[in-house]
Coordinates of C-alpha atoms and ligand atoms in Angstrom, one line a residue:
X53 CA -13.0 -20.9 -10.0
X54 CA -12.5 -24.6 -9.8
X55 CA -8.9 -24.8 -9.7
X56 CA -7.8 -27.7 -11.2
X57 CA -10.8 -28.3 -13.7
X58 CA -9.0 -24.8 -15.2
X59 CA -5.3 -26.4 -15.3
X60 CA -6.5 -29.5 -17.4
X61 CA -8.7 -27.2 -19.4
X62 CA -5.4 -24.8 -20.2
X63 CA -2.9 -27.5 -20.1
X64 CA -1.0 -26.4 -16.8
X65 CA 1.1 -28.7 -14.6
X66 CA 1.5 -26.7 -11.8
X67 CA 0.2 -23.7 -9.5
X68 CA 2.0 -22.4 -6.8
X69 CA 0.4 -19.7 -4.0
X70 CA 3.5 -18.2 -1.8
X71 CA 3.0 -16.6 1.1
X72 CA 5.2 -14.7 3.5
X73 CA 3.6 -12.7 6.2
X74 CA 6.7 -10.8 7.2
X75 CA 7.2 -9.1 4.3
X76 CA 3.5 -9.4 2.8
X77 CA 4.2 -11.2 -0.2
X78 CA 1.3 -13.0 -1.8
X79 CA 2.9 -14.6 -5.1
X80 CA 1.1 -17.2 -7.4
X81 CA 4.0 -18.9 -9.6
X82 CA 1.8 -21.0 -12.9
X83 CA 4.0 -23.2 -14.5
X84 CA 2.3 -24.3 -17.6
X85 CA 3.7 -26.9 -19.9
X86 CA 7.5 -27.8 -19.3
X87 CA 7.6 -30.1 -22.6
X88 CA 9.9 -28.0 -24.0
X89 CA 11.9 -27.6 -21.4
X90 CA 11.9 -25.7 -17.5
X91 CA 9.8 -22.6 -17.8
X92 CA 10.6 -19.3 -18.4
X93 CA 8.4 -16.2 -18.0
X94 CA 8.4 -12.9 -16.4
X95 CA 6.9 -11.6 -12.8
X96 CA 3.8 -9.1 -12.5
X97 CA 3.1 -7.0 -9.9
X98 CA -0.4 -5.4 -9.7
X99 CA -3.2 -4.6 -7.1
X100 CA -5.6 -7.3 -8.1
X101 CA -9.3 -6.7 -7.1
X102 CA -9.5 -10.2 -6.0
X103 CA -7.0 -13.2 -5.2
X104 CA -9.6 -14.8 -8.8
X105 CA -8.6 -12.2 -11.1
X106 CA -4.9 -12.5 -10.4
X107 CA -4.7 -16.4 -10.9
X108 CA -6.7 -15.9 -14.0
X109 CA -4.0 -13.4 -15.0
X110 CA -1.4 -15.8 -14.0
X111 CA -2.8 -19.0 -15.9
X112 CA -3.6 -17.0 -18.7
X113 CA 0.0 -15.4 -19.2
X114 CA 1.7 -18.6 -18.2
X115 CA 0.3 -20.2 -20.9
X116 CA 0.5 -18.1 -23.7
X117 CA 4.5 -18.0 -22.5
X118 CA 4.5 -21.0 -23.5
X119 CA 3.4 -20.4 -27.0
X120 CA 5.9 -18.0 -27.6
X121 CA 8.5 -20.1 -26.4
X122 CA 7.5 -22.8 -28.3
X123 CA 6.9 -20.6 -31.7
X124 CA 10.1 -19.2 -31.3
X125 CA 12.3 -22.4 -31.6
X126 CA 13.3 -21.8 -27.8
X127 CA 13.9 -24.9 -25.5
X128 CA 11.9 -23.4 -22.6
X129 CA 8.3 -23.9 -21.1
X130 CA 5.9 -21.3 -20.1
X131 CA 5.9 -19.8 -16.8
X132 CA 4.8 -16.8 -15.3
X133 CA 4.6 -15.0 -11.6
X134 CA 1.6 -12.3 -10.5
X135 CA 2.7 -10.5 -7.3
X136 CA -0.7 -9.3 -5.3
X137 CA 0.1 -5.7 -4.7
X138 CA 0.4 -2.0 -5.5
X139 CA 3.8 -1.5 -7.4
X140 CA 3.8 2.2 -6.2
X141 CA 3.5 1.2 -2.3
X142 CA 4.3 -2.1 -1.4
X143 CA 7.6 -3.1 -2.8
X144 CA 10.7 -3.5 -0.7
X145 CA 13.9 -5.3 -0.3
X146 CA 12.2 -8.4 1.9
X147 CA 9.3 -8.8 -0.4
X148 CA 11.5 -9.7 -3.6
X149 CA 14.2 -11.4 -1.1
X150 CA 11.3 -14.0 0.0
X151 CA 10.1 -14.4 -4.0
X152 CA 13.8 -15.1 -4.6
X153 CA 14.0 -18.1 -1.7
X154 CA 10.3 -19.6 -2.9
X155 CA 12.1 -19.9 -6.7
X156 CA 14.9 -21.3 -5.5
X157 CA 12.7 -24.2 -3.7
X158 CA 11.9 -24.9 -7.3
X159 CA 15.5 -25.8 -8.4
X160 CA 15.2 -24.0 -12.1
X161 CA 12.1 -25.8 -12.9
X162 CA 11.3 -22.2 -13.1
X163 CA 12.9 -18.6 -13.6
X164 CA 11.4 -15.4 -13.7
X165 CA 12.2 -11.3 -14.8
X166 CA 10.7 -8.5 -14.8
X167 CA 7.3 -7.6 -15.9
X168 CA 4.4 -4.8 -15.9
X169 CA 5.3 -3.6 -11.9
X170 CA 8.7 -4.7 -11.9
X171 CA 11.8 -3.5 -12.5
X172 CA 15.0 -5.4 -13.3
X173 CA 16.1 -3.6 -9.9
X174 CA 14.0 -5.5 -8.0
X175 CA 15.0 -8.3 -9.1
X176 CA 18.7 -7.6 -7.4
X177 CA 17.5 -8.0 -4.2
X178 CA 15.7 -11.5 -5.4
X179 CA 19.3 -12.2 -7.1
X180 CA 20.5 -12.6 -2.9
X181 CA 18.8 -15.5 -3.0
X182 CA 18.6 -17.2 -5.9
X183 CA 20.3 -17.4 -9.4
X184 CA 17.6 -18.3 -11.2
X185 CA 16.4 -15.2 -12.9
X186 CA 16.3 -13.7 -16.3
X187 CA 16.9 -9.8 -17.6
X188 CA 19.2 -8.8 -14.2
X189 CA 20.7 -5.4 -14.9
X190 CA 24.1 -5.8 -16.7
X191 CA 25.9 -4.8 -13.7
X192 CA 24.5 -8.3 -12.4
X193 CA 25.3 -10.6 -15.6
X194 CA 21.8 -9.6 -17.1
X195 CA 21.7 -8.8 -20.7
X196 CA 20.1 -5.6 -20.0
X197 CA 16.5 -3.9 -21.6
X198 CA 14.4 -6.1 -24.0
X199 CA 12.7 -3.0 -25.5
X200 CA 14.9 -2.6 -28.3
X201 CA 15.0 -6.4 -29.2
X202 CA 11.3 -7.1 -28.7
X203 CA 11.1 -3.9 -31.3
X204 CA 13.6 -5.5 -34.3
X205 CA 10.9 -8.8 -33.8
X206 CA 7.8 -6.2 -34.5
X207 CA 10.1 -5.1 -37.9
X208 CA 10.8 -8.4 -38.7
X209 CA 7.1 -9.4 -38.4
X210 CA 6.2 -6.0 -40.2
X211 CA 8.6 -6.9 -43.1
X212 CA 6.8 -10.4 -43.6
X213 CA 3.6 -9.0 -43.5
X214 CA 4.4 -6.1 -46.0
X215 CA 5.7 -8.8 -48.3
X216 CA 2.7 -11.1 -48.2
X217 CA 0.6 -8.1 -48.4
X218 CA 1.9 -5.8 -51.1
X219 CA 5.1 -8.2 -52.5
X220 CA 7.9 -5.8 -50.9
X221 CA 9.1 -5.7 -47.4
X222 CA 9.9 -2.3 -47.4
X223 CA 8.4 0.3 -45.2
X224 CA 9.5 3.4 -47.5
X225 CA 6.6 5.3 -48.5
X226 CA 4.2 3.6 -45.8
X227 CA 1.9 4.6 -43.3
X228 CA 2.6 3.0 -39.6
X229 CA 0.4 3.5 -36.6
X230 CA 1.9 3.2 -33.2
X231 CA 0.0 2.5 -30.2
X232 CA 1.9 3.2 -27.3
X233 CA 5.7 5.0 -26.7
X234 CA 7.5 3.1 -24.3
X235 CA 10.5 0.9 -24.3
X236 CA 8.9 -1.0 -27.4
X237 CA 6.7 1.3 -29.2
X238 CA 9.3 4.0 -29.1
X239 CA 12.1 1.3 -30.8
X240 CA 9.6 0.3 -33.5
X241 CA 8.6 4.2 -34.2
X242 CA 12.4 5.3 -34.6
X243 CA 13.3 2.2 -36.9
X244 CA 10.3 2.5 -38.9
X245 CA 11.4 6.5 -39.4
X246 CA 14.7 5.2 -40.3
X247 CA 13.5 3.2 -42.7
X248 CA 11.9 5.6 -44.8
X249 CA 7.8 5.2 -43.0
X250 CA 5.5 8.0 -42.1
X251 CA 4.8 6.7 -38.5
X252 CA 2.0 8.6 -36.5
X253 CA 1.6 7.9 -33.0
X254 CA -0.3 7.9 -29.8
X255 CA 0.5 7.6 -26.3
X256 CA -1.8 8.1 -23.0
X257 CA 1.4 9.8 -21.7
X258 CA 1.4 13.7 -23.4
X259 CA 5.0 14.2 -22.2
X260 CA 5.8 11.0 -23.9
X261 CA 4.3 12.0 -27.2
X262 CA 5.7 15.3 -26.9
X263 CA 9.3 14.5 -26.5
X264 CA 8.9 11.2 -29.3
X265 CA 7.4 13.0 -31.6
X266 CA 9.5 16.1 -31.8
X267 CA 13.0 13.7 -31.6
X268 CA 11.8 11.3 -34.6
X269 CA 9.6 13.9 -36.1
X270 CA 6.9 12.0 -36.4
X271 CA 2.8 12.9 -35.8
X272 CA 1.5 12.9 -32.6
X273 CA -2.4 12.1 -32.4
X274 CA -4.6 10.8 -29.7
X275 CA -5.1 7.3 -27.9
X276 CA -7.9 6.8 -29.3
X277 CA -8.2 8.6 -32.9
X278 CA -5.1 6.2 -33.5
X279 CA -7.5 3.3 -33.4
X280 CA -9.3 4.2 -36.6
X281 CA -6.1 5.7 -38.8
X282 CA -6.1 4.9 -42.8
X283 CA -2.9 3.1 -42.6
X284 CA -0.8 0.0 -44.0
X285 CA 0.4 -1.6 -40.8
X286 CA -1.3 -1.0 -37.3
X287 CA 1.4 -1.7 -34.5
X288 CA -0.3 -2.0 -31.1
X289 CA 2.4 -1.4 -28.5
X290 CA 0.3 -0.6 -25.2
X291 CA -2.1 -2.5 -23.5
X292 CA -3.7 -6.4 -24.2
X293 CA -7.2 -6.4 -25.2
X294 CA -7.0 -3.7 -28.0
X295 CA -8.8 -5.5 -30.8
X296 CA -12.2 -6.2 -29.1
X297 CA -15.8 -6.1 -30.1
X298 CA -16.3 -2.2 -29.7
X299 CA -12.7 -1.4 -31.5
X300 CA -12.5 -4.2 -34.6
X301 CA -15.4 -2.3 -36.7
X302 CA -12.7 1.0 -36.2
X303 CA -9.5 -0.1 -37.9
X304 CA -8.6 1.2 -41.1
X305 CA -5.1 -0.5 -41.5
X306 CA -4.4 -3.5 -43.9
X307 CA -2.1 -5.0 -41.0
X308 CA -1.6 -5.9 -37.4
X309 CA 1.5 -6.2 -35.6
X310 CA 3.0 -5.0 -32.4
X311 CA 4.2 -5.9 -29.4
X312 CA 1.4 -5.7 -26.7
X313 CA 0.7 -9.1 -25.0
X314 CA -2.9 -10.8 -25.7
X315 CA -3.5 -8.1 -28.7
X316 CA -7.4 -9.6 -29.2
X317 CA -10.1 -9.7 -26.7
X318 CA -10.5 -13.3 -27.7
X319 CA -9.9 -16.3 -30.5
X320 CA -13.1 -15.0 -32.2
X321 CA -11.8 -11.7 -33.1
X322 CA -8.7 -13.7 -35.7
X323 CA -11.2 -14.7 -37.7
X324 CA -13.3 -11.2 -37.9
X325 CA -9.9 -9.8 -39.1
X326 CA -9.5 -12.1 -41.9
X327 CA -13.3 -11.6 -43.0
X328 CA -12.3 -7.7 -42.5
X329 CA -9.4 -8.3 -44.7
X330 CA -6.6 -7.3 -42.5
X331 CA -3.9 -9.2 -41.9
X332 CA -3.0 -10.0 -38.4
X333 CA 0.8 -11.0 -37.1
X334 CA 0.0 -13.7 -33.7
X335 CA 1.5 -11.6 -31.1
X336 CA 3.2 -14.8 -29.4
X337 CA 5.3 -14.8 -32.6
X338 CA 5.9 -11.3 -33.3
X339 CA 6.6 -10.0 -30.0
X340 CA 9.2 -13.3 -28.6
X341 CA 12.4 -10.6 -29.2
X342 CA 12.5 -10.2 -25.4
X343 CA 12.1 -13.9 -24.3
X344 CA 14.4 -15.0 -27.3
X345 CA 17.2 -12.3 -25.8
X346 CA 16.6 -13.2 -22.2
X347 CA 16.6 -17.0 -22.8
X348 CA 20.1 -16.6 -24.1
X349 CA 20.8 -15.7 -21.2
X350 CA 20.5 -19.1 -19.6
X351 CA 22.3 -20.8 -22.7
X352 CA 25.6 -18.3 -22.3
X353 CA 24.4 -15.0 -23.9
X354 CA 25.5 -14.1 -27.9
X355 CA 24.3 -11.1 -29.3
X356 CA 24.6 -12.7 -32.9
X357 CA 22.9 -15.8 -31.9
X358 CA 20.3 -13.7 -30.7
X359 CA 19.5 -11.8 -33.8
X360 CA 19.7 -14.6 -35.9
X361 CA 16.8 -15.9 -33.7
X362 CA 14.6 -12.8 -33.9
X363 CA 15.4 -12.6 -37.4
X364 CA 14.0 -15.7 -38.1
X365 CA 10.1 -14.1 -37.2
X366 CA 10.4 -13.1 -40.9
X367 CA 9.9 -16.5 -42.5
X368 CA 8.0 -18.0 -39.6
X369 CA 5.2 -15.4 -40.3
X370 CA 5.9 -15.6 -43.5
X371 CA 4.8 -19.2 -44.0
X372 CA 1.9 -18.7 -41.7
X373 CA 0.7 -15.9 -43.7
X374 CA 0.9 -18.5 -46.5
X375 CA -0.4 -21.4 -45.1
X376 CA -3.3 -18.9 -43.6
X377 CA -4.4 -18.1 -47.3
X378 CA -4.3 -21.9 -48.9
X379 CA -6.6 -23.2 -46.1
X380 CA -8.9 -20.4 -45.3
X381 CA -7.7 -20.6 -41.9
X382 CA -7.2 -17.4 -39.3
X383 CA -3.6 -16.9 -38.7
X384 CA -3.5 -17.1 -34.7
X385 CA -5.0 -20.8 -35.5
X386 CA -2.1 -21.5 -38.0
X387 CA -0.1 -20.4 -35.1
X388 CA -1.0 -22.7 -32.5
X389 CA -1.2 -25.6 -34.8
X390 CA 2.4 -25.0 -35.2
X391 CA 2.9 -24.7 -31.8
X392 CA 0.9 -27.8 -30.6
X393 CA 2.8 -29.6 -33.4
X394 CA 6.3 -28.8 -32.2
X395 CA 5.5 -29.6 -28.5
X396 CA 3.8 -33.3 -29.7
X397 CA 7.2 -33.7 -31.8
X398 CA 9.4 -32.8 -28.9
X399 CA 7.1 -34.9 -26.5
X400 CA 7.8 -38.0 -28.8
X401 CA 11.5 -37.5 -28.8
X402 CA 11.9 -37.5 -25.1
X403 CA 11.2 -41.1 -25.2
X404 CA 14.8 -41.2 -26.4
X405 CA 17.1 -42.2 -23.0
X406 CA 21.0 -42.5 -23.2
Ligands
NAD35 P1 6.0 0.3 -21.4 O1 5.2 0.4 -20.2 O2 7.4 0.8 -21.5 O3 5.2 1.2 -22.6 C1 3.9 1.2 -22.7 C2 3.4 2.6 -23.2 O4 2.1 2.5 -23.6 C3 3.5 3.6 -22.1 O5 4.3 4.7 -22.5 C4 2.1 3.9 -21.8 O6 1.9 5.3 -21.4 C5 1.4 3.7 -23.1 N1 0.0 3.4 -23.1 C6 -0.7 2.7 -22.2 N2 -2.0 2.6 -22.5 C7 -2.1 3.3 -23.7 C8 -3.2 3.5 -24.6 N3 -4.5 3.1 -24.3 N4 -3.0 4.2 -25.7 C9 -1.7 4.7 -26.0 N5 -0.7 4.4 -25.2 C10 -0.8 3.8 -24.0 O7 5.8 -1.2 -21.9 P2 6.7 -1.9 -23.1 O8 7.8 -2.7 -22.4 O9 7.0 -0.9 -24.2 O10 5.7 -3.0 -23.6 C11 4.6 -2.6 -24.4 C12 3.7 -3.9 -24.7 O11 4.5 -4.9 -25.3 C13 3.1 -4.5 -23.4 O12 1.9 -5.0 -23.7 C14 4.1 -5.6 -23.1 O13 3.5 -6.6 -22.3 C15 4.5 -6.1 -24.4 N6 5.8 -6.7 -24.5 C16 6.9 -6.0 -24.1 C17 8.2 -6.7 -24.2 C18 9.4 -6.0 -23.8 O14 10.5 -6.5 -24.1 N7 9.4 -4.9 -23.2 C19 8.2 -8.0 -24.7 C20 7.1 -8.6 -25.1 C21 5.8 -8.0 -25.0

């Protein structure tokens, strides 16, 4: 990959490879766009097949961080951290203790949290060295699991969709289909029973299906059969890359929205959903509960500012939806127009000095 011919392609300012032979850590901080502000986004920890496909990740993730920053009316930049390495094996006290001194050679510019391979425990030993981190268990001034408020954004992005859709918000009477159980999809299942949905569900976990299914009482199926159910709203809340080539000629739902990160394969695949007739939430909007409850953290944390935040998915969406329809655009392209608008605004208005 030619490094920097990527970063003007994708818009980043900066890419930083860490290294620390005594404890092994090989960390590659992006920081994208810092427009908004410094950069916030959370740290991955996988066993990359090659040093490519983990800077890929990490300029990928960064900026889409960004986005949902941006989308969500936050003051942050996009940001992320991929940690080269086996989550299960390689982990340890000096590993996140060195990650912790390389951010804090970055003065705030950037702060990180947990991720797909992290915990919020590991972050405590990174928290010996620096303050600036995001989602710390409680017991260390975090604000504690994102799950449940990354979940009320899926509703709220549900609940706009249903609208625009059918002319009522309400999920009473409606089919959901849930793609994945865990500290989202599990939150979005038991609000959608509460509210009155039939909610069927997959989960490549069977213990996890099992034990979700017979609490909420809703119907188990398989991982892949939950694809292709007739239902109103689709909520992906596994893996990226579920809407692809092989899988968008499968879905019988009339809308997408769930939490999982990069939901389509690529930019193509918005525009085969609104030709297929279903109507797709951007993921960057619907799934910013977390960041929006994390970022509060950094601004003195308020549990009522924070909902009011999340709450406000509802007529984001709903105006994209809108907008979407009148000009025959996809919705992910509405999206990013917005976005791209309200960085150039906030660009212009940092010409402003005291
Ligand atoms: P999680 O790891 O707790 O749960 C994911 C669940 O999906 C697991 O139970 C796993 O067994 C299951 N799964 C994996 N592949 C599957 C498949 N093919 N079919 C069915 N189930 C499958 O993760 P989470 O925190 O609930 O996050 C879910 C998604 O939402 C991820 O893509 C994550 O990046 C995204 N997200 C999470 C948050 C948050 O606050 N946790 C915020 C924004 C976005």
């Amino acid at each position: 990959m030619d490094i920097f011919e990527e970063m003007e392609r994708r818009g980043h300012e900066q890419v930083i490879f860490n290294y620390d032979r005594a404890s092994g850590l090989k960390a590659i901080i992006a920081i994208h766009d810092t427009t908004l502000g410094p950069a916030l986004g959370g740290c991955r920890m996988l066993p990359y097949a090659s040093e490519e496909a983990a800077l890929t990740d990490v300029l990928r993730l960064s900026e889409g961080m960004t986005y949902k920053a941006a989308a969500a009316g936050l003051d942050f930049g996009g940001g992320k951290t991929v940690i080269i390495g086996d989550p299960a094996s390689d982990k340890s006290e000096a590993l996140f203790r060195a990650l912790g001194r390389f951010l804090e050679t970055l003065h705030g510019r950037y702060r990180t949290g947990e991720d797909v391979g992290t915990s919020e425990e590991d972050f405590v030993h990174s928290w010996k060295e620096t303050r600036y981190l995001v989602g710390l268990p409680t017991a260390y001034g975090g604000s504690g699991d994102t799950g449940d408020n990354t979940a009320l954004g899926v509703m709220e992005a549900i609940h706009a969709a249903l609208m625009h859709r059918f002319g009522s918000p309400l999920l009473k009477g409606r089919r959901v289909a849930i793609q994945g159980l865990g500290k989202v999809g599990y939150h979005v299942a038991r609000r959608a029973v509460e509210e009155g949905a039939e909610v069927v569900a997959a989960d490549i976990n069977p213990h996890v299906v099992g034990r979700v299914s017979s609490q909420l009482g809703i119907e188990p199926t398989d991982p892949w059969a939950v694809l292709e159910t007739e239902c109103d709203v689709f909520a992906p809340c596994a893996l990226g890359n579920v809407i692809n080539q092989e899988t968008v000629g499968r879905l019988h739902c009339q809308i997408i929205a769930g939490s999982a990160n990069n939901q389509l394969e690529n930019d193509s695949l918005a525009t085969e959903l609104m030709d297929r007739g279903i109507l797709y939430a951007p993921d960057f909007i619907t799934n910013a509960g977390g960041l929006i409850q994390v970022a509060n953290e950094i601004q003195g944390y308020n549990p009522d500012r924070v909902r009011h935040q999340i709450e406000a998915i509802y007529d984001v969406l709903l105006a994209i939806f809108q907008e979407a329809d009148q000009t025959g655009q996809s919705t992910t392209a509405v999206a990013l127009a917005h976005v791209q608008s309200r960085l150039n605004t906030m660009h212009a208005i940092h010409r402003i000095h005291a």
